[in-house]
Every structure is written in structure tokens, then in C-alpha cells.
Coordinates of C-alpha atoms in Angstrom, one line a residue:
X898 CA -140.5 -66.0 70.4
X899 CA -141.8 -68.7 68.0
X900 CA -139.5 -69.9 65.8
X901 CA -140.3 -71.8 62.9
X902 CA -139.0 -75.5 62.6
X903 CA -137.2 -76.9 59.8
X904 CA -138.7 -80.3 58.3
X905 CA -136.1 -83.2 57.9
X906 CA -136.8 -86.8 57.0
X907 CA -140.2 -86.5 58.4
X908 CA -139.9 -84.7 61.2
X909 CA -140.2 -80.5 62.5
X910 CA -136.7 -79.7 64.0
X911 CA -135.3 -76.9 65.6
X912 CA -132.2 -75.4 63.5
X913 CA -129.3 -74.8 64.7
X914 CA -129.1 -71.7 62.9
X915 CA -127.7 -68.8 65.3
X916 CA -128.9 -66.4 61.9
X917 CA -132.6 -66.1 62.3
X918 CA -135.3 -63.7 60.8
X919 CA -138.1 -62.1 61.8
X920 CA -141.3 -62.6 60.9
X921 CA -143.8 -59.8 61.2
X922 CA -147.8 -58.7 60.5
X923 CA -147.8 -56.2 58.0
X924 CA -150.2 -54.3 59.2
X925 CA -148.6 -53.2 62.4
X926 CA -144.7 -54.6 62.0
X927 CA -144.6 -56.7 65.1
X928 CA -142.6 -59.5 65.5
X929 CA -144.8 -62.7 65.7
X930 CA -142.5 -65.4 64.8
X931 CA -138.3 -65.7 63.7
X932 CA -137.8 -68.2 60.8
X933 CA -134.2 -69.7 60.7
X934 CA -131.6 -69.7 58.6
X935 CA -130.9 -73.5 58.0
X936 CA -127.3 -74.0 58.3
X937 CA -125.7 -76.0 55.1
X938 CA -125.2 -79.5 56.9
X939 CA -129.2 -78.9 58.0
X940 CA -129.7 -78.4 54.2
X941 CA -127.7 -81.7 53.0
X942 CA -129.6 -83.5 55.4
X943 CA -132.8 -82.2 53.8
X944 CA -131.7 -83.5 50.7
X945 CA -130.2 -87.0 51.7
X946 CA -133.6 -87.4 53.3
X947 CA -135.7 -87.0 50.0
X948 CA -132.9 -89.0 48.1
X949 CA -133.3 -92.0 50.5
X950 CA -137.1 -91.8 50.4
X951 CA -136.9 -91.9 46.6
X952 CA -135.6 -95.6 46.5
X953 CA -139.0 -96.5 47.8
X954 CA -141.3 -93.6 46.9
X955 CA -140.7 -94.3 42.9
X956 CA -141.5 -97.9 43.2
X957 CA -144.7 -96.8 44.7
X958 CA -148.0 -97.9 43.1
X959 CA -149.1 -95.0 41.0
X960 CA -152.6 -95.4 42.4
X961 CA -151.3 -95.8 46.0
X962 CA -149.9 -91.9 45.5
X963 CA -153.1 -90.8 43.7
X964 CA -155.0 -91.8 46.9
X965 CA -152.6 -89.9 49.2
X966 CA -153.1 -87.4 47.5
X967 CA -156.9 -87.7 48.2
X968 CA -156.8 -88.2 51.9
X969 CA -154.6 -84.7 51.4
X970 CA -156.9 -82.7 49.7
X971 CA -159.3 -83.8 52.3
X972 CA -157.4 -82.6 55.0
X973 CA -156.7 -79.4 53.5
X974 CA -160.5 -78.8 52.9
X975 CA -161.1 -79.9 56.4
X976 CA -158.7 -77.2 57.4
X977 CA -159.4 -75.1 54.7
X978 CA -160.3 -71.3 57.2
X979 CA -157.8 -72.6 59.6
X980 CA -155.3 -72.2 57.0
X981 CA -156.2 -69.2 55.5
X982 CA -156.4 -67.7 58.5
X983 CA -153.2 -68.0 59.2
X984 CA -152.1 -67.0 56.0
X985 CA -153.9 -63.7 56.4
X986 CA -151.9 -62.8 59.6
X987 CA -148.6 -63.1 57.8
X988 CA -148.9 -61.6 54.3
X989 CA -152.1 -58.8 55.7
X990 CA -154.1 -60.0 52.9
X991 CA -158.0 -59.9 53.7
X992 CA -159.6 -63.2 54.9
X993 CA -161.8 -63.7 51.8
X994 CA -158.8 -62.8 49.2
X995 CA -156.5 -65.6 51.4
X996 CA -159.1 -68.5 51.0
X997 CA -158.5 -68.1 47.4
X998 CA -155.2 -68.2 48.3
X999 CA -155.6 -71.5 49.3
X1000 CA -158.5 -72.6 47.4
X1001 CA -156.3 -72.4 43.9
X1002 CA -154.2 -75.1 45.8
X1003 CA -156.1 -76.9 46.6
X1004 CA -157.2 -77.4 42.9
X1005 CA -153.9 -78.3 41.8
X1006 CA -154.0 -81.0 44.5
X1007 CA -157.1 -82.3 43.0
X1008 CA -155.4 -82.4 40.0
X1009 CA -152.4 -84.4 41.1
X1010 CA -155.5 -86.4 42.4
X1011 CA -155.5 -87.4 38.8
X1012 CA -151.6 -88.6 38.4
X1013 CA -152.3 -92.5 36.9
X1014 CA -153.7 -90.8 33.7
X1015 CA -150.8 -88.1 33.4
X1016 CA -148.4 -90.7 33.9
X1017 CA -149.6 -92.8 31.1
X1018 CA -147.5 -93.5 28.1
X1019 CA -147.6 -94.7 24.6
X1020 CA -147.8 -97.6 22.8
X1021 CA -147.3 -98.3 19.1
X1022 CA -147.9 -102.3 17.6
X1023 CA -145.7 -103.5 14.8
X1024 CA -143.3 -100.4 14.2
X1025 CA -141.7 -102.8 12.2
X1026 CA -142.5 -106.5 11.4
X1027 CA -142.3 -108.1 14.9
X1028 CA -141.1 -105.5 17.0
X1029 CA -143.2 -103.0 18.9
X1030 CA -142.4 -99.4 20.4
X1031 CA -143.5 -98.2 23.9
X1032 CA -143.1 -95.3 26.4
X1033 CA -143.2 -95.1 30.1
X1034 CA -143.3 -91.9 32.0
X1035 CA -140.8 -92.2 35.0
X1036 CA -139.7 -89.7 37.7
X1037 CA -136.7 -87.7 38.1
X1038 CA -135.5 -87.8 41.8
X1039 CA -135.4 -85.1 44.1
X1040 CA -137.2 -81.2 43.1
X1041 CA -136.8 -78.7 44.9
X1042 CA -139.4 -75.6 44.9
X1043 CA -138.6 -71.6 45.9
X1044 CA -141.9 -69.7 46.3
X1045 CA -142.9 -66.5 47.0
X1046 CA -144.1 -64.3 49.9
X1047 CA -147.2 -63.4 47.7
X1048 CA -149.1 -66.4 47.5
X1049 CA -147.6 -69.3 50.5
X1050 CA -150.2 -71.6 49.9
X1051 CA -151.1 -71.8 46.1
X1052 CA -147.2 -71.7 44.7
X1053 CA -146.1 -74.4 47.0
X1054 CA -149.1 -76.6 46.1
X1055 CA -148.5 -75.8 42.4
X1056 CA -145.1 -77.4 43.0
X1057 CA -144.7 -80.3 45.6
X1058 CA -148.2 -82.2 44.7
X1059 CA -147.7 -83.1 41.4
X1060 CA -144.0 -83.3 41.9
X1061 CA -144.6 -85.9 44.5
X1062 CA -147.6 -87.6 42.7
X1063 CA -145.1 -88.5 39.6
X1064 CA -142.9 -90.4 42.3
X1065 CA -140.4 -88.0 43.1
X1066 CA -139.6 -86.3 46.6
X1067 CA -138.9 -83.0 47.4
X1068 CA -137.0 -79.8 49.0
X1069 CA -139.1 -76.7 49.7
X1070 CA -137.8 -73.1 50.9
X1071 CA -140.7 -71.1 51.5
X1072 CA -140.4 -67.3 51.0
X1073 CA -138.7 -66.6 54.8
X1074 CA -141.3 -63.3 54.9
X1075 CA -144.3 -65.8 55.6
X1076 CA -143.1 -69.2 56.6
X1077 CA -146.2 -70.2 58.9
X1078 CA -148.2 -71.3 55.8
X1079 CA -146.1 -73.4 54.0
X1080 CA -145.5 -75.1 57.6
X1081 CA -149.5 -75.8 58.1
X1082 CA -149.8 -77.1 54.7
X1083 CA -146.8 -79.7 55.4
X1084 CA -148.2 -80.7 58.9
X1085 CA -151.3 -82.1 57.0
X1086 CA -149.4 -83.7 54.1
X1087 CA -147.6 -85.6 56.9
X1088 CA -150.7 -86.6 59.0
X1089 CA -152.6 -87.5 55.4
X1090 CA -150.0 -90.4 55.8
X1091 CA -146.8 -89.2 53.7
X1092 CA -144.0 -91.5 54.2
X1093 CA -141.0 -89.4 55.9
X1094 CA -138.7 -87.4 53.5
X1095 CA -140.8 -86.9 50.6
X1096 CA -141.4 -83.7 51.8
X1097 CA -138.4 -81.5 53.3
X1098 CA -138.3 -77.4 54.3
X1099 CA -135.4 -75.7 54.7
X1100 CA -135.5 -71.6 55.6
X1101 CA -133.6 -68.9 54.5
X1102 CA -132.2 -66.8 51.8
X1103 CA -129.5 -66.9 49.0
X1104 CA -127.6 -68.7 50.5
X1105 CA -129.4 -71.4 50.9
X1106 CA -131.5 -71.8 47.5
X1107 CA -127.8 -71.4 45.9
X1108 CA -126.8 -74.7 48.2
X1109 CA -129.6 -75.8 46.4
X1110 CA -129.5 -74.5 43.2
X1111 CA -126.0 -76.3 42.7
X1112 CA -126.1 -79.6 45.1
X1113 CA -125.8 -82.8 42.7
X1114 CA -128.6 -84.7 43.9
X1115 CA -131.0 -81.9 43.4
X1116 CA -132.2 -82.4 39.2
X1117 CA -135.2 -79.9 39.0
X1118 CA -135.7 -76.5 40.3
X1119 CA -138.9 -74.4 40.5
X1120 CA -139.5 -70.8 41.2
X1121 CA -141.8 -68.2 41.5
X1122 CA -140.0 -64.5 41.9
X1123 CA -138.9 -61.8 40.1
X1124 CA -136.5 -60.9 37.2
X1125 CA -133.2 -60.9 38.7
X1126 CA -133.8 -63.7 41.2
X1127 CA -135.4 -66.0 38.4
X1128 CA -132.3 -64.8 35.9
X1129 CA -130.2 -65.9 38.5
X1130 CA -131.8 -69.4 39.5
X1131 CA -132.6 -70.4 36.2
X1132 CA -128.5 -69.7 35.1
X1133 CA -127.3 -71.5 38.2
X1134 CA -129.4 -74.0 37.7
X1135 CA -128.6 -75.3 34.0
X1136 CA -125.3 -74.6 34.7
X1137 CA -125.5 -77.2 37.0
X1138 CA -127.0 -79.6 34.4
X1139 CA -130.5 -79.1 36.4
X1140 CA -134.2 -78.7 34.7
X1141 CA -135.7 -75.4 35.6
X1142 CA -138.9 -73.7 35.3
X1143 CA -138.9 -69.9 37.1
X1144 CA -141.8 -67.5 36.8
X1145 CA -140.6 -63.7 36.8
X1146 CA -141.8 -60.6 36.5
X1147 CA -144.9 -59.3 34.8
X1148 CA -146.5 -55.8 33.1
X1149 CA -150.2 -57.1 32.4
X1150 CA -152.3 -54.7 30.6
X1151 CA -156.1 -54.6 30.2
X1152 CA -157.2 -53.7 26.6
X1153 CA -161.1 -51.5 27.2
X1154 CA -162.6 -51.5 23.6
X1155 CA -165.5 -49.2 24.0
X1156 CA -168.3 -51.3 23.0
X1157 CA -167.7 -53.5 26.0
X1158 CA -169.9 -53.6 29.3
X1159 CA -168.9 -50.4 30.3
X1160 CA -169.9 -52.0 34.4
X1161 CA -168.3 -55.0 33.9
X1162 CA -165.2 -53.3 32.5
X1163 CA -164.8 -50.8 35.9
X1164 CA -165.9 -53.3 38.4
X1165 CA -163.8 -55.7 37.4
X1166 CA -160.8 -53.5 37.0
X1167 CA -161.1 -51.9 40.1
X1168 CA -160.4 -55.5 41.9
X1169 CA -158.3 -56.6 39.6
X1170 CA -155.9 -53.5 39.9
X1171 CA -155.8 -52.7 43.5
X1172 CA -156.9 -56.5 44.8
X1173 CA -154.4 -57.9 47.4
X1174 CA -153.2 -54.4 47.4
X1175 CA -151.6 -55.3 43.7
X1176 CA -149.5 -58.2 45.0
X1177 CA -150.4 -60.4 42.3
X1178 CA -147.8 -61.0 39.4
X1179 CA -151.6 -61.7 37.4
X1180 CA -152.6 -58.3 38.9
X1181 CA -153.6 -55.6 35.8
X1182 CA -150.9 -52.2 36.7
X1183 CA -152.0 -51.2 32.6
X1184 CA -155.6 -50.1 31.5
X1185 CA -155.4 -49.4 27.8
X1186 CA -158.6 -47.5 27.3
X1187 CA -159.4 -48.0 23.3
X1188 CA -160.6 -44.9 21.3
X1189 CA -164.6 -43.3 23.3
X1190 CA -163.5 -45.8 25.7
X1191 CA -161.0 -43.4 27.4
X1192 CA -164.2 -41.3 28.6
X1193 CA -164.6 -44.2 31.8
X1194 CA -161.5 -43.0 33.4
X1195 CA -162.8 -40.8 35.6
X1196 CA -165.0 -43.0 36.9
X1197 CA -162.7 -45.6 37.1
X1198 CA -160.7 -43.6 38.9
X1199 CA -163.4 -42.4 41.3
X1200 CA -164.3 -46.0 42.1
X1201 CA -160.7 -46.9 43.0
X1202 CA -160.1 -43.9 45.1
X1203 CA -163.3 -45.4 47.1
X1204 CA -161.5 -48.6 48.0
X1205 CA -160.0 -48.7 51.3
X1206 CA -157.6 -51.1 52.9
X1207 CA -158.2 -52.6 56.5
X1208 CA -157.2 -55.3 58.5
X1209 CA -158.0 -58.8 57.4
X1210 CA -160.8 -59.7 59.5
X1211 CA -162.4 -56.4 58.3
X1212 CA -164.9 -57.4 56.0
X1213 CA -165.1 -54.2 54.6
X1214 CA -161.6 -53.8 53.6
X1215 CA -160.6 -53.9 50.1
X1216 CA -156.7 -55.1 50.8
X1217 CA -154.8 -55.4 53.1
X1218 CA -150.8 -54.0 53.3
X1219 CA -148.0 -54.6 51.6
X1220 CA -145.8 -57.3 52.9
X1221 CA -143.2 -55.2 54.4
X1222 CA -141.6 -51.4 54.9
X1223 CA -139.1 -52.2 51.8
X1224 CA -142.3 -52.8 49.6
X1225 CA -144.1 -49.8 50.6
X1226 CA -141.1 -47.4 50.4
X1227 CA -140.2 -49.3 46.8
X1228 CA -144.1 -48.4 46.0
X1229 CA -144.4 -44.9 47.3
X1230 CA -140.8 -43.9 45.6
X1231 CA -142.2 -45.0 42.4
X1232 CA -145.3 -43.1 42.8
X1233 CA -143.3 -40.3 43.3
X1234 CA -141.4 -40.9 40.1
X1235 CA -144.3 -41.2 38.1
X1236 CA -145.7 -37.8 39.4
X1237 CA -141.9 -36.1 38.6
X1238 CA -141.8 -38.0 35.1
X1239 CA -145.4 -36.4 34.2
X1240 CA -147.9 -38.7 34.8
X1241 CA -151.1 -37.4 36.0
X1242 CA -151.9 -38.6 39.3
X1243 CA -156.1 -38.7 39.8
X1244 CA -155.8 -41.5 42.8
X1245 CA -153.1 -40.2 45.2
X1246 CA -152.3 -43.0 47.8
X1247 CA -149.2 -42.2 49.0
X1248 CA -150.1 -41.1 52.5
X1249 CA -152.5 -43.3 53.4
X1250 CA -152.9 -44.9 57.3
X1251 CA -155.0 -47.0 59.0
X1252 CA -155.9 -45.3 62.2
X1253 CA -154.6 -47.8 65.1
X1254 CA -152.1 -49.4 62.8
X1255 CA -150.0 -46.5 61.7
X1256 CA -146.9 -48.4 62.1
X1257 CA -147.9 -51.1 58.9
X1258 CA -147.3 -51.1 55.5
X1259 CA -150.3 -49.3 54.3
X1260 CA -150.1 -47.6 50.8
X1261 CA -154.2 -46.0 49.4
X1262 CA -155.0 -47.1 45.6
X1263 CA -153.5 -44.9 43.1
X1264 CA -154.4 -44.4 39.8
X1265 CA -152.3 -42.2 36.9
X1266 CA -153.5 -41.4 33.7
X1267 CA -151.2 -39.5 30.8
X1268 CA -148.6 -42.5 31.4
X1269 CA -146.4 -43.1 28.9
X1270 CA -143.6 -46.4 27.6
X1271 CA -140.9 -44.0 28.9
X1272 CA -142.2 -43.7 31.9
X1273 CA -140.4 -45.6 35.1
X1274 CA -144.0 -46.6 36.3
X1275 CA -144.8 -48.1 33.0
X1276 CA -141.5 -50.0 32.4
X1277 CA -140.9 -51.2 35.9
X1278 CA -143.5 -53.7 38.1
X1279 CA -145.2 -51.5 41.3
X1280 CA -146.6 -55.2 42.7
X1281 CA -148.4 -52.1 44.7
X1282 CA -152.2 -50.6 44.4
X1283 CA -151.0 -48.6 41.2
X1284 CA -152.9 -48.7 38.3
X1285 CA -151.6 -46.9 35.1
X1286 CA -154.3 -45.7 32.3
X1287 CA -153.2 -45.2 28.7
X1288 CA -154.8 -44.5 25.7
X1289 CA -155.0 -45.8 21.9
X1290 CA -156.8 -45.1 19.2
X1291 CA -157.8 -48.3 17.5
X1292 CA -157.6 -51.9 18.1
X1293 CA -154.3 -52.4 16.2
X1294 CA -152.6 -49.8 18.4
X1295 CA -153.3 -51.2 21.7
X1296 CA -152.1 -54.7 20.0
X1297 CA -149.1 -53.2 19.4
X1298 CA -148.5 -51.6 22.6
X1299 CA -149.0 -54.9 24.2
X1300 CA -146.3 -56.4 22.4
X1301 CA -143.7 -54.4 22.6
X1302 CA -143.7 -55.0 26.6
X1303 CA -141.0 -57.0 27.3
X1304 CA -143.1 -59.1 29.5
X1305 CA -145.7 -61.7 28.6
X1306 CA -147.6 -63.3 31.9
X1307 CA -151.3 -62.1 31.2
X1308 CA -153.6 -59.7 29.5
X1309 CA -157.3 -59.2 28.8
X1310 CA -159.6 -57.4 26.7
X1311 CA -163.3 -56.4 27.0
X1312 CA -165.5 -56.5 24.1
X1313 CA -168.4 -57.1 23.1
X1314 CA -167.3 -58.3 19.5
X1315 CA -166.2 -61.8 19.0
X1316 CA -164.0 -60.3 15.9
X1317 CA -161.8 -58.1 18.0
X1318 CA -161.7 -61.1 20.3
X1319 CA -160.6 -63.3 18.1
X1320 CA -157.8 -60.9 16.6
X1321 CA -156.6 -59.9 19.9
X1322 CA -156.0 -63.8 21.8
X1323 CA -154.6 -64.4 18.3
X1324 CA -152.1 -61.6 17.4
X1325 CA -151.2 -60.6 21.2
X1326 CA -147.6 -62.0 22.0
X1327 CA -148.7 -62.5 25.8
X1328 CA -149.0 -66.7 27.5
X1329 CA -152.5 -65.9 29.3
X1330 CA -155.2 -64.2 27.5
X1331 CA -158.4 -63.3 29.1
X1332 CA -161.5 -62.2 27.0
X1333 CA -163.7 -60.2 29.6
X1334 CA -161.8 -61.9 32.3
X1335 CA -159.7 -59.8 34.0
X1336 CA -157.4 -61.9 35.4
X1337 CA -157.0 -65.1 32.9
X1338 CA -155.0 -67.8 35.5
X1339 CA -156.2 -71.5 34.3
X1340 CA -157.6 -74.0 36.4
X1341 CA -154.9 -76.3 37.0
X1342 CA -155.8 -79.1 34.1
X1343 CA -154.1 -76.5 32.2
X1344 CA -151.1 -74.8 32.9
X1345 CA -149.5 -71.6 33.9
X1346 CA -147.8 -70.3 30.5
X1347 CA -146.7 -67.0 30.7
X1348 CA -144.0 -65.6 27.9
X1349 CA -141.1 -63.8 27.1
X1350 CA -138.9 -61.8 30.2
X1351 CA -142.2 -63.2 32.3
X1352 CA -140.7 -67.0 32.1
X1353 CA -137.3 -68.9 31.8
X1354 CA -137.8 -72.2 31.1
X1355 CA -139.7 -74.8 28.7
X1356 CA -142.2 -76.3 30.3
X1357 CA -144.8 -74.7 32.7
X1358 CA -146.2 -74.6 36.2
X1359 CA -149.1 -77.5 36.5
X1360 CA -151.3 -78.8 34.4
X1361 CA -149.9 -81.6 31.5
X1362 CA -147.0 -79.1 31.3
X1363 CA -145.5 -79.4 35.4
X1364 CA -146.3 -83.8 35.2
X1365 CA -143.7 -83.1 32.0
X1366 CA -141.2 -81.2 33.7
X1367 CA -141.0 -83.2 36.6
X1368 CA -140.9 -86.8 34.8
X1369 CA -138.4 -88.5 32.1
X1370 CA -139.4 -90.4 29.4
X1371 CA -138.5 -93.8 28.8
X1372 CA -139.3 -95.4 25.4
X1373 CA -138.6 -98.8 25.1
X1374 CA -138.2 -101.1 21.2
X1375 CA -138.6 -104.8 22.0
X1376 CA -138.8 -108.0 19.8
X1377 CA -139.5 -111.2 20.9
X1378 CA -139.2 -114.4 18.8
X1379 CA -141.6 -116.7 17.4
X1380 CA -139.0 -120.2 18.4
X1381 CA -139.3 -118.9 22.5
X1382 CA -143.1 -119.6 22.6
X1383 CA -143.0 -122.6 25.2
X1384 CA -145.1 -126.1 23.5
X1385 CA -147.1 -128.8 25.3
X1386 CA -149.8 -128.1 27.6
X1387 CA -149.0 -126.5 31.3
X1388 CA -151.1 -128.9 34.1
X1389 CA -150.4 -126.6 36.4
X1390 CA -151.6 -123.5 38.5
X1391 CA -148.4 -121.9 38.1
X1392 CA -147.4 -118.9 35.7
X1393 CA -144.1 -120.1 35.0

């Protein structure tokens, strides 16, 4: 059985971990690889090896990590179906759905392309008579990043790129439910020419990212999860006088005013509900159907119940499964709740199978309608193919409704009025607003800013935000006097 290595001061070990996990295909739940458990002196070493590599990675030319960053990005476009491939056969999502996967990373690492112009600082002449005020933008030491089983090639290349662009190094632990990924993308940051220990991996679970979470040596922590976990590692983590930035849960609704494209609305809502089987914490679980608006349900409804799931070299598979039997059960029990709590249930998905593979994690689309805020499905994230439908009368109402969610990560409307545009992106209490864009995540000169229970932190994934978070600012006064200015002419070459 493959087992997946560790990577320590530059190279892939074996642990020596007796505690492995398996690694399966969700579409039929065999075993294709174990992923180890590193043991805490594996971890220390991890982290000794990125703080040794800092002493030399900081002092760095800026321009000499912008262009390892290039040969990277290279190398990942090279590899670009290769990887996705491979991500495909561990999280079941379609091929097409996983080279977006990796395609939003590779963005990001186009951006950290760009790292001498975030890194600049500031410069003010004559604060006062003589003196003069200036900032420089300097790196913090070792990161570490925690990513999800959702998306193992976009969240890590949210976090280590720019991390390691700024001049720092860094400790990634994967999501252990699709390690192979992450692997991949490290084997071509080391053959692009990374300098061992700038990039570490360590496997496993709690106990681990708590080893982490509270080492000394360790002074920022990312994450991408859900509530509790995020609560948890964003506590631990200023408790232990760390920065922190964790991405949580989300409830992202879709406000349908009914004088939008009433075929844009349902095509886009159909992919954007059930897409990567509704594994997306950008994913919309909440149509809010506005006023005559309410009337494209069924049809909705009917074009959802069309999409079918499939392998993920089936081209004419919607999505593929969930990640594992604990997602599916968690998804089918709350379908079942919503059907006991009153909700309508148009789209029933719940005994879905894919003929051949009745042994994966396979839940059909479902759709409710008659959901309301009391509702478990409505208060709690599926991260299944579940799309609720509500109804409001105006404008205001749906507003209103949006807000008082206590999450904040995304949320669109469609409309073809440039007022009720307008009102919405400005009154909605939500970070990511799209306007006839269903699913409103920025291109990576921007940042990630989702709000309220959706984010603990202050400053964001990517973008201006992530160079920020990972970086310290260092603003130096200085004064220099008028009698130091050397006299006589200098015959020489010489500087001095």
C-alpha cells in the first residue's frame, strides 16, 4: 500500500508513524493510499527545518523569489492535467471541476509572481526639518497552513506562495482525506529550484495542527475549515501570541429579483448549487426567490433533478461524490430533517447510486422549497447537493433575511436594475457580493474577505490582504547631520 511521505528539510521521508490513515476514492471506498500520522519529534523537525532555512531565505533578493516563483508557475502549468487528475481520484470531483481546482492556484502563484511591488514600503521627505520617515515591509518567520479536503490544490497555493514570496518559510498539513495533491504540488516547488526547508508537510489530525498551533517558533497560522475547528485554531493560536487568519463556515444565499434573466438565473443556479456535489464553502445552499420570481421554482427544480453525478472521467457527469461515508450520512440525515421539520422536498436525492459503484459516496441533487430560518437545513451548512428555495416579497425583505444569517462568506443577486444592485452590494452585511455572478470569489489581486461567523481573523486570504498578514512592518525615523558631509575631493574609484 502507498503511503504518503512526509517532507522535511527538503526531502520526502517515510514517517515513523505506526498511526496511519487511509486514503480512499469516493466513488467506490477503496483504499488507494495510507497517509501517516507524523509523530511529534517528525513535526519539530519540520519546524527547525523552515526556521534554519529562514536565516537565509529572508535575506534573499526579493526579485530572486519573484522569479522562483515564475519557474513555479511554469511547472505547475506544465503539469497542469497531471495534477488535476490526480486530484480528481481523491476528492471524486469531475475532471473539468478539478482543473479549476488547480487553475485558481495557480493564479495566486501568478500573483506571488508579483511580490517586489507588494513588498514595497513608504517613504515620507522632511517629517520634520532634517529628519525623514520610512517603512520597510519584512517577514515574519515560519507560517504554517491547515487546508481542507475540499479544494487540495487552490487552499494550499492560497497560503504557501505568497507566504514564501514575502521571505518566510513554511509548515503545511494537508487535509489527511486527500494528501496526494498537496504532495504533487510540493514535488514541483522543489524541482522549480526551492532551497530545502522552505517548504515542509507534516500529516495527520488534531494532534498534530495543535503541536503546531502552540510550538514557539511557529508565528502565523492559516486555515480553511469549519466552525468549530476554525473557533478552536484561531483561540489556540492567539493564545499563543500567534497571527491567525481561519476561514469557517458559510450559508450563501442567492437573491432572484424577477426582472432578471430568467435563463441566466436557473442555469447558473443549477451549477452553482449542486456543482462539486455542493462542496464548496462559496457554493449557493439558499435561493431567495423575490416577489413573481418565486414562479421559476419549478423549473429550477426540474433542471436540478436532471443533473446526475458520475465518475470523474465521465464527461457527462454533473459531480462527482462526497468525500467520504461520514459526509454522505451527515447529508442524507439532514435531508431527512428537513423533510420531518416541513420542508417540501421537490428534488429527492437521498437514494441515489451509481450503477457499478454502489459502494461510494453518492447522494442525487435535492432541492426543498417551503424552507424556513427555523429550519435545521436552513441554519446548519449541508456542504451536500441541497439547495434550499425561500421566498420574499420585496427587495428589502430578502436584504433582511440575508443579514440576519449569522454567516457572511458570499452572496449574489440577479437583476436587471442597476438600483437594486446598487442597494443590495451596499446594505447586505455579507464579505463577497456577486451581482449576476453566482459565485463572487476574487481573482487573487484581491482578496478572500468573507464576514461575521464565516471568518476569525483581521486580515484575509491573498491578495494585498495575505502579503499583510504574513509580513511586519518596520518604519524607520532617521536624521543625519549637515557637519558629517565628508570635504575635499575623492581621487579615487572607491565608495568609501
Amino acid at each position: 500500500m502507498k503511503q504518503i511521505p512526509l517532507l522535511i528539510n527538503g526531502e520526502f521521508v517515510a514517517s515513523q508513524s505506526s498511526q496511519l490513515i487511509d486514503v480512499t476514492n469516493p466513488a467506490n471506498n477503496s483504499v488507494i493510499a495510507q497517509v501517516p500520522c507524523a509523530t511529534e519529534q517528525e513535526v519539530q523537525q519540520a519546524i527547525a527545518s523552515a526556521k534554519e532555512a529562514f536565516t537565509t531565505w529572508r535575506n534573499v533578493a526579493v526579485p530572486e523569489r519573484a522569479r522562483l516563483m515564475m519557474r513555479y508557475q511554469a511547472l505547475l502549468k506544465q503539469h497542469h492535467d497531471e495534477i488535476a487528475e490526480i486530484l480528481s481520484q481523491e476528492t471524486g470531483k469531475t475532471f473539468d471541476d478539478a482543473k479549476g481546482d488547480v487553475w485558481r492556484g495557480i493564479e495566486v502563484v501568478e500573483q506571488a509572481m508579483n511580490i517586489p511591488a507588494l513588498l514595497m514600503g513608504e517613504t515620507v521627505e522632511n517629517v520634520a526639518r532634517g529628519i525623514d520617515t520610512y517603512s520597510y515591509i519584512q517577514p515574519l518567520g515560519v507560517c504554517a497552513g491547515i487546508t481542507p479536503f475540499n479544494f487540495p490544490a487552490m487552499i494550499p497555493l492560497w497560503m504557501f506562495p505568497l507566504a514564501i514570496a514575502a521571505g518566510n518559510t513554511f509548515v503545511l498539513k494537508p487535509s489527511e482525506q486527500d494528501p496526494m495533491t498537496p504532495t504533487r504540488l510540493a514535488e514541483l516547488f522543489i524541482e522549480a529550484g526551492a532551497p530545502k526547508g522552505l517548504l515542509n508537510i507534516v500529516h495527520g489530525g488534531a494532534r498534530e495542527v495543535d503541536q503546531l498551533l502552540t510550538h514557539p517558533d511557529i508565528k502565523a497560522v492559516s486555515f480553511v475549515g469549519s466552525v468549530p475547528v476554525g473557533q478552536h485554531i484561531y483561540k489556540t493560536a492567539t493564545d499563543h501570541m500567534k497571527r491567525a487568519q481561519c476561514f469557517a463556515g458559510a450559508k450563501n444565499h442567492s437573491v432572484i429579483m424577477p426582472d432578471a434573466n430568467k435563463a441566466q438565473v436557473l442555469n447558473n443556479l443549477v451549477g452553482a448549487s449542486v456543482g462539486a456535489a455542493g462542496q464548496r464553502c462559496m457554493a449557493i445552499s439558499v435561493a431567495v426567490f423575490v416577489g413573481k420570481a418565486k414562479e421559476w421554482i419549478p423549473e429550477l427544480a426540474e433542471m436540478i433533478g436532471k443533473v446526475k453525478p458520475g465518475l470523474w472521467n465521465d464527461k457527462e457527469a454533473g459531480y462527482g461524490p462526497l468525500i467520504s461515508p461520514r459526509a454522505k450520512q451527515r447529508v442524507l440525515s439532514l435531508i431527512e430533517q428537513g423533510k420531518a421539520e416541513g420542508a417540501t422536498c421537490l428534488v429527492d436525492g437521498s437514494d441515489f447510486s451509481l450503477a457499478g459503484h454502489e459502494e461510494g459516496n453518492w447522494v442525487g441533487p435535492t432541492v426543498f422549497t417551503n424552507v424556513t430560518e427555523e429550519m435545521t437545513i436552513y441554519k446548519e451548512e449541508i456542504f451536500g447537493p441541497v439547495l434550499c428555495c425561500m421566498e420574499a416579497d420585496e427587495l428589502e425583505d430578502a436584504i433582511a433575511l440575508v443579514n440576519r444569517n449569522p454567516f457572511g462568506n458570499g452572496t449574489s443577486i440577479f437583476t436587471a436594475s442597476g438600483a437594486a444592485a446598487r442597494k443590495y452590494q451596499h446594505e447586505i452585511e455579507v464579505g463577497q457580493v456577486g451581482i449576476n455572478v453566482p459565485i463572487p470569489v476574487p481573482l487573487p489581486f484581491f482578496s478572500f474577505t468573507g464576514w461575521k461567523n464565516s471568518f476569525y481573523g483581521d486580515l484575509h486570504a491573498y491578495g494585498k490582504q495575505a502579503v499583510r498578514f504574513y509580513t511586519e512592518t518596520k518604519t524607520v525615523t532617521s536624521r543625519w547631520f549637515e557637519d558629517d558631509i565628508p570635504h575635499g575631493p575623492n581621487m579615487t574609484i572607491s565608495l568609501r
